[in-house]
């Protein structure tokens, strides 16, 4: 039987913990080693995981491997998605792209920039809202700073409308949604309105980088 704790990347085998034939026991230091190695493959040799981010990563890793005990300690609801916030360049998008690889047999999610979704709306209209609002496990990247949609002269808060549809999807089919943002709760409410913000509270676990996190792109 294959050992699900072992992942092969770039010809190197990484162990994420141990497997007794029935259950996997993950080890956080090993997960960090794997995530950094995978990050270098995806984003370039300069990618690194910073010690100051270890606590946040521990929280996110336990959410993704569905460790019920630690998620209860962190007050993370496994039925909800993630709203990962933090300043520009802190690594939000990279981390959510990386987490998908921790458990290869889990259903993955697409990471899609919100600005691209709005550009799509501007070209093809309301089908874009239907496509992103009614299906799929999606991470909406950089929510809240995308431009206003405009189709045939009519403005539309595209991502706000999609979030309303995703809320219905969450209630009826338990489909989770992830988002990243540089905005705080008040700014999100200002951008999308109280109705959307109220639904987002029910859809997401709020996880935040420190506001003083450095810009890792520099």
Short mmCIF file of C-alpha atoms in Angstrom, two decimals:
data_model
loop_
_atom_site.label_atom_id
_atom_site.label_comp_id
_atom_site.label_asym_id
_atom_site.label_seq_id
_atom_site.Cartn_x
_atom_site.Cartn_y
_atom_site.Cartn_z
CA UNK A 1 0.00 0.00 0.00
CA UNK A 2 1.24 3.48 -0.79
CA UNK A 3 2.14 5.61 2.20
CA UNK A 4 -0.03 8.77 1.99
CA UNK A 5 2.43 10.57 4.27
CA UNK A 6 5.08 10.52 1.56
CA UNK A 7 5.09 12.90 -1.41
CA UNK A 8 7.53 12.85 -4.31
CA UNK A 9 8.64 16.26 -5.62
CA UNK A 10 11.46 16.91 -8.06
CA UNK A 11 12.81 13.40 -7.57
CA UNK A 12 12.96 13.81 -3.78
CA UNK A 13 10.65 11.99 -1.37
CA UNK A 14 9.25 14.07 1.47
CA UNK A 15 7.62 12.57 4.54
CA UNK A 16 4.89 14.59 6.22
CA UNK A 17 4.59 12.28 9.22
CA UNK A 18 3.77 8.63 9.86
CA UNK A 19 1.05 6.23 8.76
CA UNK A 20 0.02 3.13 10.73
CA UNK A 21 -2.19 1.66 8.02
CA UNK A 22 -5.30 3.30 9.44
CA UNK A 23 -4.53 6.91 10.17
CA UNK A 24 -1.92 9.57 9.37
CA UNK A 25 -0.02 11.38 12.10
CA UNK A 26 1.24 14.63 10.61
CA UNK A 27 4.34 16.38 11.95
CA UNK A 28 4.38 20.14 11.51
CA UNK A 29 8.18 20.57 11.05
CA UNK A 30 8.06 18.02 8.21
CA UNK A 31 5.12 19.81 6.63
CA UNK A 32 7.09 23.06 6.74
CA UNK A 33 10.06 21.43 4.99
CA UNK A 34 7.79 20.12 2.26
CA UNK A 35 5.93 23.42 1.81
CA UNK A 36 9.17 25.35 1.43
CA UNK A 37 10.52 22.84 -1.10
CA UNK A 38 7.26 22.91 -3.07
CA UNK A 39 7.25 26.70 -2.88
CA UNK A 40 10.70 26.88 -4.45
CA UNK A 41 9.48 24.66 -7.30
CA UNK A 42 6.37 26.77 -7.86
CA UNK A 43 7.60 30.29 -7.18
CA UNK A 44 11.38 30.19 -7.64
CA UNK A 45 14.49 29.47 -5.62
CA UNK A 46 14.14 32.63 -3.50
CA UNK A 47 10.92 31.44 -1.92
CA UNK A 48 11.18 30.80 1.80
CA UNK A 49 8.92 30.29 4.80
CA UNK A 50 9.61 32.78 7.57
CA UNK A 51 9.71 31.77 11.22
CA UNK A 52 7.39 34.65 12.11
CA UNK A 53 4.68 32.97 10.01
CA UNK A 54 4.95 29.53 11.65
CA UNK A 55 2.02 30.01 14.03
CA UNK A 56 -0.30 31.14 11.25
CA UNK A 57 0.89 28.25 9.08
CA UNK A 58 0.30 25.80 11.91
CA UNK A 59 -3.29 26.99 12.07
CA UNK A 60 -3.76 26.74 8.30
CA UNK A 61 -2.08 23.34 8.02
CA UNK A 62 -4.28 21.89 10.75
CA UNK A 63 -7.33 23.27 9.00
CA UNK A 64 -6.28 21.73 5.70
CA UNK A 65 -5.42 18.27 7.09
CA UNK A 66 -8.69 18.48 9.06
CA UNK A 67 -7.19 17.98 12.50
CA UNK A 68 -10.34 18.35 14.60
CA UNK A 69 -8.58 18.74 17.94
CA UNK A 70 -6.29 21.57 16.85
CA UNK A 71 -9.01 23.24 14.80
CA UNK A 72 -11.21 23.33 17.89
CA UNK A 73 -8.33 24.92 19.80
CA UNK A 74 -7.95 27.54 17.06
CA UNK A 75 -11.73 28.02 16.79
CA UNK A 76 -11.72 26.96 13.15
CA UNK A 77 -14.93 25.52 11.71
CA UNK A 78 -14.07 22.82 9.17
CA UNK A 79 -17.40 23.34 7.41
CA UNK A 80 -16.46 26.92 6.57
CA UNK A 81 -13.90 28.27 4.12
CA UNK A 82 -10.95 30.55 4.84
CA UNK A 83 -10.79 34.32 4.65
CA UNK A 84 -7.05 34.99 4.77
CA UNK A 85 -6.20 38.66 5.27
CA UNK A 86 -2.96 40.57 5.51
CA UNK A 87 -0.92 43.41 4.03
CA UNK A 88 0.38 43.48 0.46
CA UNK A 89 3.11 40.94 -0.23
CA UNK A 90 2.82 38.99 3.03
CA UNK A 91 2.31 35.68 1.20
CA UNK A 92 -1.46 35.08 1.34
CA UNK A 93 -1.81 33.83 -2.23
CA UNK A 94 1.33 31.70 -2.17
CA UNK A 95 0.28 29.94 1.02
CA UNK A 96 -3.19 29.09 -0.23
CA UNK A 97 -1.70 27.82 -3.48
CA UNK A 98 0.71 25.64 -1.50
CA UNK A 99 -1.81 24.16 0.94
CA UNK A 100 -3.54 22.35 -1.92
CA UNK A 101 -0.55 20.00 -2.21
CA UNK A 102 -0.40 18.86 1.41
CA UNK A 103 -3.07 16.20 0.96
CA UNK A 104 -3.01 15.07 -2.68
CA UNK A 105 -6.18 12.97 -2.40
CA UNK A 106 -8.29 15.93 -1.22
CA UNK A 107 -10.33 17.76 -3.81
CA UNK A 108 -8.33 20.79 -4.89
CA UNK A 109 -9.49 24.33 -5.50
CA UNK A 110 -8.66 26.92 -8.14
CA UNK A 111 -7.03 30.20 -7.09
CA UNK A 112 -8.46 32.93 -9.32
CA UNK A 113 -7.69 36.68 -9.14
CA UNK A 114 -10.87 38.69 -8.64
CA UNK A 115 -9.76 41.27 -11.21
CA UNK A 116 -9.71 38.51 -13.87
CA UNK A 117 -13.27 37.57 -12.98
CA UNK A 118 -14.38 41.18 -13.38
CA UNK A 119 -12.58 41.45 -16.73
CA UNK A 120 -14.47 38.32 -17.80
CA UNK A 121 -17.76 39.90 -16.73
CA UNK A 122 -16.97 43.02 -18.75
CA UNK A 123 -16.61 40.83 -21.86
CA UNK A 124 -19.36 38.23 -21.50
CA UNK A 125 -21.70 39.63 -18.86
CA UNK A 126 -23.80 37.94 -16.21
CA UNK A 127 -22.89 34.39 -17.18
CA UNK A 128 -19.60 35.08 -15.36
CA UNK A 129 -21.50 35.55 -12.09
CA UNK A 130 -23.45 32.35 -12.72
CA UNK A 131 -20.30 30.37 -13.55
CA UNK A 132 -18.35 31.43 -10.44
CA UNK A 133 -21.31 31.68 -8.11
CA UNK A 134 -22.96 28.32 -8.61
CA UNK A 135 -20.27 25.67 -8.81
CA UNK A 136 -16.75 24.61 -7.96
CA UNK A 137 -14.39 24.87 -5.00
CA UNK A 138 -12.70 28.24 -5.59
CA UNK A 139 -10.29 30.59 -3.84
CA UNK A 140 -11.04 34.19 -4.83
CA UNK A 141 -7.73 36.04 -4.69
CA UNK A 142 -7.47 39.71 -3.71
CA UNK A 143 -11.12 40.29 -2.96
CA UNK A 144 -12.18 43.88 -2.42
CA UNK A 145 -9.69 45.73 -4.62
CA UNK A 146 -11.01 44.59 -8.00
CA UNK A 147 -12.57 47.21 -10.32
CA UNK A 148 -16.32 47.65 -10.63
CA UNK A 149 -17.77 45.53 -13.40
CA UNK A 150 -19.45 47.21 -16.35
CA UNK A 151 -21.48 45.44 -19.03
CA UNK A 152 -23.44 47.27 -21.71
CA UNK A 153 -23.16 50.51 -19.77
CA UNK A 154 -24.47 49.11 -16.48
CA UNK A 155 -22.23 48.90 -13.39
CA UNK A 156 -22.19 45.74 -11.29
CA UNK A 157 -20.46 44.77 -8.05
CA UNK A 158 -19.45 41.45 -9.57
CA UNK A 159 -17.68 39.82 -6.63
CA UNK A 160 -20.39 40.93 -4.23
CA UNK A 161 -23.02 39.22 -6.39
CA UNK A 162 -20.86 36.10 -6.62
CA UNK A 163 -20.50 36.00 -2.82
CA UNK A 164 -24.29 36.08 -2.43
CA UNK A 165 -24.56 33.09 -4.77
CA UNK A 166 -21.70 31.28 -3.01
CA UNK A 167 -23.53 31.72 0.29
CA UNK A 168 -26.54 29.86 -1.11
CA UNK A 169 -24.16 27.18 -2.42
CA UNK A 170 -22.61 26.91 1.05
CA UNK A 171 -25.98 26.54 2.78
CA UNK A 172 -27.47 24.05 0.36
CA UNK A 173 -24.50 21.91 -0.69
CA UNK A 174 -21.79 22.69 1.94
CA UNK A 175 -19.46 23.91 -0.83
CA UNK A 176 -16.66 25.91 0.76
CA UNK A 177 -15.11 29.09 -0.60
CA UNK A 178 -11.73 30.62 0.23
CA UNK A 179 -10.72 34.26 -0.25
CA UNK A 180 -7.65 36.42 0.28
CA UNK A 181 -7.81 40.14 0.95
CA UNK A 182 -5.79 43.13 2.10
CA UNK A 183 -8.96 44.72 3.56
CA UNK A 184 -10.32 44.53 7.09
CA UNK A 185 -13.92 43.71 8.02
CA UNK A 186 -15.09 47.33 7.95
CA UNK A 187 -13.50 47.94 4.54
CA UNK A 188 -15.10 44.78 3.14
CA UNK A 189 -18.49 45.94 4.38
CA UNK A 190 -17.94 49.35 2.80
CA UNK A 191 -17.00 47.67 -0.49
CA UNK A 192 -19.79 45.08 -0.62
CA UNK A 193 -22.47 46.26 1.80
CA UNK A 194 -23.87 44.88 5.03
CA UNK A 195 -25.84 42.09 3.36
CA UNK A 196 -22.76 40.52 1.77
CA UNK A 197 -20.62 41.10 4.85
CA UNK A 198 -23.21 39.35 7.05
CA UNK A 199 -23.13 36.28 4.82
CA UNK A 200 -19.35 36.28 4.68
CA UNK A 201 -19.23 36.04 8.49
CA UNK A 202 -21.16 32.78 8.24
CA UNK A 203 -19.12 31.41 5.30
CA UNK A 204 -15.57 32.00 6.49
CA UNK A 205 -13.05 31.36 9.21
CA UNK A 206 -11.11 34.61 9.63
CA UNK A 207 -7.34 34.09 9.65
CA UNK A 208 -5.00 37.08 9.54
CA UNK A 209 -1.33 37.83 9.07
CA UNK A 210 0.10 40.39 11.46
CA UNK A 211 -0.42 43.92 10.15
CA UNK A 212 3.32 44.45 10.47
CA UNK A 213 4.18 41.51 8.20
CA UNK A 214 6.92 42.41 5.74
CA UNK A 215 6.46 42.60 1.99
CA UNK A 216 8.21 39.39 0.91
CA UNK A 217 8.27 40.45 -2.72
CA UNK A 218 10.95 43.05 -2.05
#
